[in-house]
Amino acid sequence: MADTLQGLTLDRILQEISAVSRRLEGMGIMTASLTEETKLMCLYIAGFQSRVTALEQRMTTVETQAALAPDRDQELLYLCRKVIDLEDRGHRDNVRFLGSLETIEGADVQSFLKTTLPQLTGLTFDPLLEFQSAHRLCPKRQDGDNHARPIIACFLQHTQARQLLQKARMQGPFRMNDQLIQITADFSTKPANAEKLSWPYDPIYASWR
C-alpha cells in the first residue's frame, strides 16, 4: 500500500515537473520573442533618433539661413538697383517716340526723324541730327492690329538726346497730323518691387533722367 502511494506521488511529481518544464519552455519562447521585439524596438528608436538628429541639423541650417535672409534681400535689392542703373545709363542716348502712325516713317526711319523732329519740336540742332540706329520696336503684328509701335532712336550726340528730352519735358506731347506724339527716355522696365528700389539722388544720374 505504501509503495503504491509512493509510486503515485512520484508520478504526480514527475507530471508536475514536466508541466513546469513545458511552461518554462513556453516562457523561454515568449522571452526570446520579447527579446527580438525589444531589439526591433531599439532599432526603430535608433532610426527615429537619427531622423530627429537630421531634422535638428536641418532646422539649424534653416534658422541660420533665415537669419541671413534680410542681408541677402538687401544685397539682391542693391544688385537689382545696380543692374537697372547700368541698363538705364547704357540707354541714355536712346529716345522713344510714341503715337506716330505705323508706316508714316516710310522705309528710312533716320531720314524721317532728321526731317520731322526739328519741325515737330521747333528745335535747331547743331550739328545736324545723327543716329546710330532708329527703328520700330517689336515685329509688326500679323493679326490686323494697326496699333502703332514705338519708334526708338539711338542718338550719336548725347547732348541732342538731352536737348530733345528737355524740350519734351517742358512742352509735353507734340501734335503731328492730328496725332499726339510723346517723346520719352528709354528707361528699363520697372520690376514688381520697384518701390523698394529707390536710391539716393545722384547728380550724374539725375542730370539726364
PDB file of C-alpha atoms in Angstrom, residues 59-77:
ATOM      1  CA  MET A  59      16.360  73.210 -38.636  1.00  0.00           C
ATOM      2  CA  THR A  60      19.679  74.689 -37.551  1.00  0.00           C
ATOM      3  CA  THR A  61      20.608  75.252 -41.192  1.00  0.00           C
ATOM      4  CA  VAL A  62      17.227  76.827 -41.932  1.00  0.00           C
ATOM      5  CA  GLU A  63      17.479  79.083 -38.902  1.00  0.00           C
ATOM      6  CA  THR A  64      20.968  80.150 -39.972  1.00  0.00           C
ATOM      7  CA  GLN A  65      19.770  80.903 -43.492  1.00  0.00           C
ATOM      8  CA  ALA A  66      16.718  82.714 -42.157  1.00  0.00           C
ATOM      9  CA  ALA A  67      18.961  84.867 -40.028  1.00  0.00           C
ATOM     10  CA  LEU A  68      20.973  85.763 -43.151  1.00  0.00           C
ATOM     11  CA  ALA A  69      17.867  86.350 -45.318  1.00  0.00           C
ATOM     12  CA  PRO A  70      17.485  90.086 -44.566  1.00  0.00           C
ATOM     13  CA  ASP A  71      21.110  90.719 -45.527  1.00  0.00           C
ATOM     14  CA  ARG A  72      20.678  88.686 -48.719  1.00  0.00           C
ATOM     15  CA  ASP A  73      17.480  90.549 -49.567  1.00  0.00           C
ATOM     16  CA  GLN A  74      19.297  93.829 -49.178  1.00  0.00           C
ATOM     17  CA  GLU A  75      22.151  92.531 -51.300  1.00  0.00           C
ATOM     18  CA  LEU A  76      19.747  91.392 -54.028  1.00  0.00           C
ATOM     19  CA  LEU A  77      17.959  94.739 -53.951  1.00  0.00           C
TER      20      LEU A  77
END
